[in-house]
PDB file of C-alpha atoms in Angstrom:
ATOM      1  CA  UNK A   1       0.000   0.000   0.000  1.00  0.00           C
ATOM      2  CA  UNK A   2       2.810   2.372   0.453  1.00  0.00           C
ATOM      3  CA  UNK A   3       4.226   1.753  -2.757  1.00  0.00           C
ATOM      4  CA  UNK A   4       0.862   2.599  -3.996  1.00  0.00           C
ATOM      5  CA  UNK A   5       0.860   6.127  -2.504  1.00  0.00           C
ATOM      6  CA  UNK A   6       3.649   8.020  -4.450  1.00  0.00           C
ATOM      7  CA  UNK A   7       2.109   6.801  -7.668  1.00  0.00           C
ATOM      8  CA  UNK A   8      -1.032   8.405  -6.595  1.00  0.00           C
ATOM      9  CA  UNK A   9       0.410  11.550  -5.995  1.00  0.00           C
ATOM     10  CA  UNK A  10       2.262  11.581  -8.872  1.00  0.00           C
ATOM     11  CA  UNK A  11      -1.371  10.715 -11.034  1.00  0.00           C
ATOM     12  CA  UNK A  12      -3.404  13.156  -9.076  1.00  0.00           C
ATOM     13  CA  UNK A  13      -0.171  15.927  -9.569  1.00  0.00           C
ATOM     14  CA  UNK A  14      -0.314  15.001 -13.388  1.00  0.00           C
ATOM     15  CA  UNK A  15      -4.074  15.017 -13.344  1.00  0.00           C
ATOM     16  CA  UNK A  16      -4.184  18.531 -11.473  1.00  0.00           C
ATOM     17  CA  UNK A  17      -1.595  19.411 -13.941  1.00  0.00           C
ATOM     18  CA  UNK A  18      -3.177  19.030 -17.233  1.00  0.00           C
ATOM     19  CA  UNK A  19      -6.593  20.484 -15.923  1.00  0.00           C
ATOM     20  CA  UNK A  20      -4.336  23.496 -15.106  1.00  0.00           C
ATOM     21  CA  UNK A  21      -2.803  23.728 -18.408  1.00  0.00           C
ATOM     22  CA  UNK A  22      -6.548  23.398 -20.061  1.00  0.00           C
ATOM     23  CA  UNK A  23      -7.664  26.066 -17.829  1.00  0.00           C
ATOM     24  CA  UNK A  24      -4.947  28.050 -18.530  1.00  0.00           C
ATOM     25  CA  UNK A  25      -5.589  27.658 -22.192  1.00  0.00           C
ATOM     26  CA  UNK A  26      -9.549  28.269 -22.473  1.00  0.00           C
ATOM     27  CA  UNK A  27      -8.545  31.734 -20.361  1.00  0.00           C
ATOM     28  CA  UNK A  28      -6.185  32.330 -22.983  1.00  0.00           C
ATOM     29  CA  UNK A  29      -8.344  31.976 -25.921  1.00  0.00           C
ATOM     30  CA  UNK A  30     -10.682  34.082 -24.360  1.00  0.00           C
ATOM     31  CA  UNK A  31      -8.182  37.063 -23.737  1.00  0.00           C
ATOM     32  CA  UNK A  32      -7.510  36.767 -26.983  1.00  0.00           C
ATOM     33  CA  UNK A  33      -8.678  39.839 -29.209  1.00  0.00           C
ATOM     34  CA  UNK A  34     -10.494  38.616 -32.516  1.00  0.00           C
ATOM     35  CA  UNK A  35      -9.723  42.572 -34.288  1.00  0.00           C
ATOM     36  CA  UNK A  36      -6.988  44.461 -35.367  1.00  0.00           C
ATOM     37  CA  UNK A  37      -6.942  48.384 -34.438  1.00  0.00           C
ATOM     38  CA  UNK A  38      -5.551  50.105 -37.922  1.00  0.00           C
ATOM     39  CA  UNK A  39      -3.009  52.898 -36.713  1.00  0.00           C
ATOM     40  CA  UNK A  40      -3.116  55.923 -38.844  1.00  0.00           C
ATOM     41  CA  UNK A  41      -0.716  58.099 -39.333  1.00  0.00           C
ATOM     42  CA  UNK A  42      -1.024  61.744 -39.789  1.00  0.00           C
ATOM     43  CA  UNK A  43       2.029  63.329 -41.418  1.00  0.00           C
ATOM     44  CA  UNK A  44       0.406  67.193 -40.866  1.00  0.00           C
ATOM     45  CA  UNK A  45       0.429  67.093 -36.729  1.00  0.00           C
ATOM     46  CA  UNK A  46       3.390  68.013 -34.854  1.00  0.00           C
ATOM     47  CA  UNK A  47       4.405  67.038 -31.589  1.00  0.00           C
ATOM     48  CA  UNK A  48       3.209  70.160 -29.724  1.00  0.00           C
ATOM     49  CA  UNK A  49      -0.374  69.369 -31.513  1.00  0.00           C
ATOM     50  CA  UNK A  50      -0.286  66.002 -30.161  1.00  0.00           C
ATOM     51  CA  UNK A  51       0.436  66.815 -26.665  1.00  0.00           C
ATOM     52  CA  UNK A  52      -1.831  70.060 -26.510  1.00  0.00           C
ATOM     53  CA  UNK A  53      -4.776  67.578 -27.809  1.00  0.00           C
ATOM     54  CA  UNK A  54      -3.749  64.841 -25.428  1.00  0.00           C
ATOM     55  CA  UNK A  55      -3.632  67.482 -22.533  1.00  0.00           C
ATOM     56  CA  UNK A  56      -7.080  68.932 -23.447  1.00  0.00           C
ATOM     57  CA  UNK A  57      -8.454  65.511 -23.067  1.00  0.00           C
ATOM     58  CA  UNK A  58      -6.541  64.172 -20.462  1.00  0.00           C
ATOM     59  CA  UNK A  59      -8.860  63.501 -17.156  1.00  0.00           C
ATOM     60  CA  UNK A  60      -6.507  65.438 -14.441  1.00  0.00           C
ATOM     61  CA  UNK A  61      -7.551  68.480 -16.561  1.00  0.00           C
ATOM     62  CA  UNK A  62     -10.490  68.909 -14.778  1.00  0.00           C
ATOM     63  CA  UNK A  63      -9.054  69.362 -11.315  1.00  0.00           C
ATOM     64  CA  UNK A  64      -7.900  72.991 -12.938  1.00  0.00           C
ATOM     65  CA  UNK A  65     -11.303  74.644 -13.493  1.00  0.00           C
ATOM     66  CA  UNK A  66     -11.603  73.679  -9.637  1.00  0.00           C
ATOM     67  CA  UNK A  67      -8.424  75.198  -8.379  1.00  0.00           C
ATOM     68  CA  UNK A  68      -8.720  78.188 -10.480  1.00  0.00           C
ATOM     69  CA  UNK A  69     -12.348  78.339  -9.278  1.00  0.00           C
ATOM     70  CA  UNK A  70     -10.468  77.745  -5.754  1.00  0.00           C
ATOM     71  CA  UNK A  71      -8.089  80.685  -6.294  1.00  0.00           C
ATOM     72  CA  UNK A  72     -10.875  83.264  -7.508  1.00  0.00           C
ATOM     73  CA  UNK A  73     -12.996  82.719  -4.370  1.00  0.00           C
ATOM     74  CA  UNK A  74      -9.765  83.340  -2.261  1.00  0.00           C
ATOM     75  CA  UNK A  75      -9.713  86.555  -4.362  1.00  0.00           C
ATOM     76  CA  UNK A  76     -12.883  87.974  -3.776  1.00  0.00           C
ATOM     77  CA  UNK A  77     -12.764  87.236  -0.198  1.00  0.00           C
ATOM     78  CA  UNK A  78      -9.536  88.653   0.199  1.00  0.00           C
ATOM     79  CA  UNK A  79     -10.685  92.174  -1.632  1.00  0.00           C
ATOM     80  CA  UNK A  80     -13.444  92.028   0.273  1.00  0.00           C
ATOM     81  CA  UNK A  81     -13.919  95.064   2.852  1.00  0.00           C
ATOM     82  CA  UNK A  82     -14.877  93.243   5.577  1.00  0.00           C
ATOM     83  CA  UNK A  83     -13.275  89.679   6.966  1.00  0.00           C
ATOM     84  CA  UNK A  84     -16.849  87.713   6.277  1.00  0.00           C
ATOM     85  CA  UNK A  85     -20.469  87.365   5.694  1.00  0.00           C
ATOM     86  CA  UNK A  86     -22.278  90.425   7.337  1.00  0.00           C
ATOM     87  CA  UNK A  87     -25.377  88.613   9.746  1.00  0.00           C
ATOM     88  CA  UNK A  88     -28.674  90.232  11.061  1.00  0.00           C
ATOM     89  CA  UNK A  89     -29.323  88.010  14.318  1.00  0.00           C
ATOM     90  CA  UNK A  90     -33.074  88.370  16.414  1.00  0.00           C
ATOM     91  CA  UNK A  91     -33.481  86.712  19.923  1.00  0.00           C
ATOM     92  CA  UNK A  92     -36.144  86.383  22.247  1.00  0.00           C
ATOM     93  CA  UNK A  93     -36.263  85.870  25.567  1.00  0.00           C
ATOM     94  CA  UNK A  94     -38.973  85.084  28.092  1.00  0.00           C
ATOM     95  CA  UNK A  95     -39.094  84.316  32.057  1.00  0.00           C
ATOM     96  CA  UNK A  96     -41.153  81.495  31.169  1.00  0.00           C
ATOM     97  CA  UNK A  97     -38.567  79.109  30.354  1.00  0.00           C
ATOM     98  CA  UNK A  98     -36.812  79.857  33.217  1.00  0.00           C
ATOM     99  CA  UNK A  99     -40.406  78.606  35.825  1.00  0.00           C
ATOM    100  CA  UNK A 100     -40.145  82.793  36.759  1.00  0.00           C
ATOM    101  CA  UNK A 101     -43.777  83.699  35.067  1.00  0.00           C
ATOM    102  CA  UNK A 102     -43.466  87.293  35.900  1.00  0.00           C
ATOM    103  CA  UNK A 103     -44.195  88.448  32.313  1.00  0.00           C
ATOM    104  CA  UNK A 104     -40.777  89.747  31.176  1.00  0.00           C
ATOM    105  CA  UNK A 105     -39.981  89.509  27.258  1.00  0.00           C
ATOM    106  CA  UNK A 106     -36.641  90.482  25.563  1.00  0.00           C
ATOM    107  CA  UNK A 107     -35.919  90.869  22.042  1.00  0.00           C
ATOM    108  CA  UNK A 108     -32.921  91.756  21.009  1.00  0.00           C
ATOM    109  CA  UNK A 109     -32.467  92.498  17.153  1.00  0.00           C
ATOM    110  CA  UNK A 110     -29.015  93.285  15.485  1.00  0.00           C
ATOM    111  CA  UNK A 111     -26.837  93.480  12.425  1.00  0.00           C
ATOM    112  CA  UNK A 112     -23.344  91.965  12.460  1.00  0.00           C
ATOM    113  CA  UNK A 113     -20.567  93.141  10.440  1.00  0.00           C
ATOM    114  CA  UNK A 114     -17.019  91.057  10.948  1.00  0.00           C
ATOM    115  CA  UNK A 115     -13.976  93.443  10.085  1.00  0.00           C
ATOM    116  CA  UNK A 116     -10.335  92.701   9.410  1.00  0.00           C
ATOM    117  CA  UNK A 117      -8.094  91.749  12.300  1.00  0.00           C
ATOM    118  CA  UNK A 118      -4.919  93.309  12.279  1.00  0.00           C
ATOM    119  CA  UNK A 119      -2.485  91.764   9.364  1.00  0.00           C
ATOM    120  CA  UNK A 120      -5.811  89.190   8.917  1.00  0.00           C
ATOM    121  CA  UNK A 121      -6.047  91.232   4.889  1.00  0.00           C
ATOM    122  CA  UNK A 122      -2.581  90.707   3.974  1.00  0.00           C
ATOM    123  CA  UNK A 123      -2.265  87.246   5.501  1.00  0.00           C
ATOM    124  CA  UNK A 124      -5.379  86.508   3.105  1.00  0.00           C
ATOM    125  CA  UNK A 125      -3.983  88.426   0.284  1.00  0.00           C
ATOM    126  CA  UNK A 126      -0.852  86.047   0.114  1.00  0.00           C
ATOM    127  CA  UNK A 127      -3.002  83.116   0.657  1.00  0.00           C
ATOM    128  CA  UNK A 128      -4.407  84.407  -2.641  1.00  0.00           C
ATOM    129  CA  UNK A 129      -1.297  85.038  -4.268  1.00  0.00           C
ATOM    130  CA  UNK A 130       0.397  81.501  -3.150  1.00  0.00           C
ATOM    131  CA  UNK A 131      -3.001  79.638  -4.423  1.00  0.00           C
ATOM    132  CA  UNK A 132      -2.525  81.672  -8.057  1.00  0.00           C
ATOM    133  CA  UNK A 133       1.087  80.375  -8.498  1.00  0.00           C
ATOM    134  CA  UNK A 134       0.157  76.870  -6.825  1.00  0.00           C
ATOM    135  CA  UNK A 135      -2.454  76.606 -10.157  1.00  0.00           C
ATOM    136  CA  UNK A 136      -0.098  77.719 -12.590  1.00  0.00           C
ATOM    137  CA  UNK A 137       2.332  75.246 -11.328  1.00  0.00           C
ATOM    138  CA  UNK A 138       0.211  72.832 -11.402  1.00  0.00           C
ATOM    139  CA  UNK A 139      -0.595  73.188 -15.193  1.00  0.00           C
ATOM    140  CA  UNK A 140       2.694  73.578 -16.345  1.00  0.00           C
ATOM    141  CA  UNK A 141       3.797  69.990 -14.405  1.00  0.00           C
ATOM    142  CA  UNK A 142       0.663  68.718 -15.755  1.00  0.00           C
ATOM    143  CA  UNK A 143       1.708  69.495 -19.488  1.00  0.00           C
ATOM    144  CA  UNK A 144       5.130  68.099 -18.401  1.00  0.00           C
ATOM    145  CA  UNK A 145       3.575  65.049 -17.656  1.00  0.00           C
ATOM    146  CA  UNK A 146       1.470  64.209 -20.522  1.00  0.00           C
ATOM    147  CA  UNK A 147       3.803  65.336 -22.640  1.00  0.00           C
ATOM    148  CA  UNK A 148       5.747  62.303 -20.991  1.00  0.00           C
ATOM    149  CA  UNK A 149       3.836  60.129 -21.783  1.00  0.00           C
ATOM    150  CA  UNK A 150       2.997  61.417 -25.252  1.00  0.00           C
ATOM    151  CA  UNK A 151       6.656  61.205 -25.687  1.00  0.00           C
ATOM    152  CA  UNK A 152       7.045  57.432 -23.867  1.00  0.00           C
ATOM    153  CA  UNK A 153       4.009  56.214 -26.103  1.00  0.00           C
ATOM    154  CA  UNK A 154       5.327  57.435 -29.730  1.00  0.00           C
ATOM    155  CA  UNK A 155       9.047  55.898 -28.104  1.00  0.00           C
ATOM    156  CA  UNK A 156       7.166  52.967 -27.908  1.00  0.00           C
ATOM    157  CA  UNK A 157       5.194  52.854 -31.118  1.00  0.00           C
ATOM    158  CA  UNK A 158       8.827  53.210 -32.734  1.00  0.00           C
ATOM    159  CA  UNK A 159      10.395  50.172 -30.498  1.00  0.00           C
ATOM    160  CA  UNK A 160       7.065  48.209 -31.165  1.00  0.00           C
ATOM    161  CA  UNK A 161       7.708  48.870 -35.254  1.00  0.00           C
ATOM    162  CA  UNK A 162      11.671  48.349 -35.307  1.00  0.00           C
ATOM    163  CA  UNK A 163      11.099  45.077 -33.650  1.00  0.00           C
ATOM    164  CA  UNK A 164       8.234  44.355 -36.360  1.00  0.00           C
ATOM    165  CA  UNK A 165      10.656  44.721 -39.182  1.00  0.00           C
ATOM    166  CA  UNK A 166      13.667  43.056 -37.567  1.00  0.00           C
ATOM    167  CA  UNK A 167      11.108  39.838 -37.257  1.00  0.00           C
ATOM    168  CA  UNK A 168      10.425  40.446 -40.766  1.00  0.00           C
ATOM    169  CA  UNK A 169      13.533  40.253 -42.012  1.00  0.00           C
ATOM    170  CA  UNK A 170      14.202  37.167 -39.579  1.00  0.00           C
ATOM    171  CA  UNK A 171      11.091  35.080 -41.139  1.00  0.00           C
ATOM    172  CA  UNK A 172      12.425  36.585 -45.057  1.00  0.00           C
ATOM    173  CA  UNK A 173      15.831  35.122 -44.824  1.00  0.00           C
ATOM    174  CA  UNK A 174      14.321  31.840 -42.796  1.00  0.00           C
ATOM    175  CA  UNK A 175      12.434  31.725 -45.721  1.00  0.00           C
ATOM    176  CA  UNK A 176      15.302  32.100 -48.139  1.00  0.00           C
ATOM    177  CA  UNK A 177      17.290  29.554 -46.334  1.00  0.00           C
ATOM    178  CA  UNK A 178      14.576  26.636 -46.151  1.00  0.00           C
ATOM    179  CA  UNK A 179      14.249  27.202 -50.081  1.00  0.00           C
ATOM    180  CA  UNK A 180      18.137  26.938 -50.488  1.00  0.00           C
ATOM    181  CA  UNK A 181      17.522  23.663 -47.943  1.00  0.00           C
ATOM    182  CA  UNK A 182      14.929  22.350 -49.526  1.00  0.00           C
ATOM    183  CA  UNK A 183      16.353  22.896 -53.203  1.00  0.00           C
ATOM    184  CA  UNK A 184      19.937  20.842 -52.044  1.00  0.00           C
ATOM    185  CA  UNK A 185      17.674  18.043 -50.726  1.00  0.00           C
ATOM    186  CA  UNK A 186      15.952  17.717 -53.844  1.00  0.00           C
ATOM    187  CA  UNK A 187      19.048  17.953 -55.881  1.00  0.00           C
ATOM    188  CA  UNK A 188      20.824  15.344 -53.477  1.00  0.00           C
ATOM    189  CA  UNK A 189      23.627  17.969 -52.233  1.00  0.00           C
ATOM    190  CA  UNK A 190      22.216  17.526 -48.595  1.00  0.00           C
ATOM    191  CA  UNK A 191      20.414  14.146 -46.839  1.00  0.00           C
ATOM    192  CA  UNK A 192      16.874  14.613 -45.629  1.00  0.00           C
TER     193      UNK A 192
END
């Protein structure tokens, strides 16, 4: 019976093995893509059209409407004559809350205007100014950055082709040299 065991394993191992492999190719065949995306190539657009297109498209674009946006509203606040929102405020009071029903009432009625603490204006006003130059850094290293990858991608296109044509001119002068095989077999230079 222990003889009996490694074999076993080594049938369920082989077993577990092949229903692996036939896994592994039915995923395969079904990662495989059926179509062939035709690359055109358009001989009138520069590289600075490329990238300014890519960048106008590109999804991180639309984080700069929000810090310009951002940067305005820092702006107006900071122009503003006063630190915040103005308030009108009304309370009422009565004894009655407070178990004392002696009939006393309070209202109180007012208007609320926050000003500038001392240095509060120009502390805001280089908040502002920081925020400006914080956007327009951020869109010049965003145009660095696709332009990266524009760059990287067209790199790549260019590696992707050269090794296309060296594999082409592999398989040609396979080709040429099974034919000059093939044609000393026939005339009995070589032995099959």
């Amino acid at each position: 019976m222990t003889s009996m065991e490694p074999r076993m394993k080594i049938l369920i191992g082989m077993a577990l093995g092949l229903l692996w492999a036939a896994t592994a190719l039915a995923i395969e065949e079904d990662l495989m893509v059926v179509h062939v995306d035709e690359l055109v190539i358009d001989d009138s657009l520069t590289l600075k059209k490329v990238v300014d297109t890519t960048f106008e498209r590109y999804p991180q674009n639309a984080l700069i409407e929000a810090f310009q946006e951002e940067a305005r509203a820092l702006e107006q606040r900071s122009s503003s004559w006063v630190a915040g929102y103005p308030m009108l405020y009304l309370q009422y009071i009565d004894d009655a809350l407070f178990g004392h029903d002696e009939g006393i009432t309070n209202v109180q009625s007012g208007y609320q205007i926050p000003l500038w603490m001392w240095g509060q204006r120009d502390a805001s006003q280089r908040v502002t100014d920081q925020s400006k130059q914080a956007v327009e850094r951020y869109v010049r290293a965003l145009k660095h950055e696709v332009a990266g990858l524009v760059r990287d991608s067209l790199w790549t296109l260019r590696l992707v082709e050269n090794r296309r044509e060296l594999a082409r001119q592999i398989y040609d002068v396979a080709e040429k040299l099974t034919a000059v095989v093939q044609r000393r077999v026939e005339l009995g230079d070589l032995a099959r």
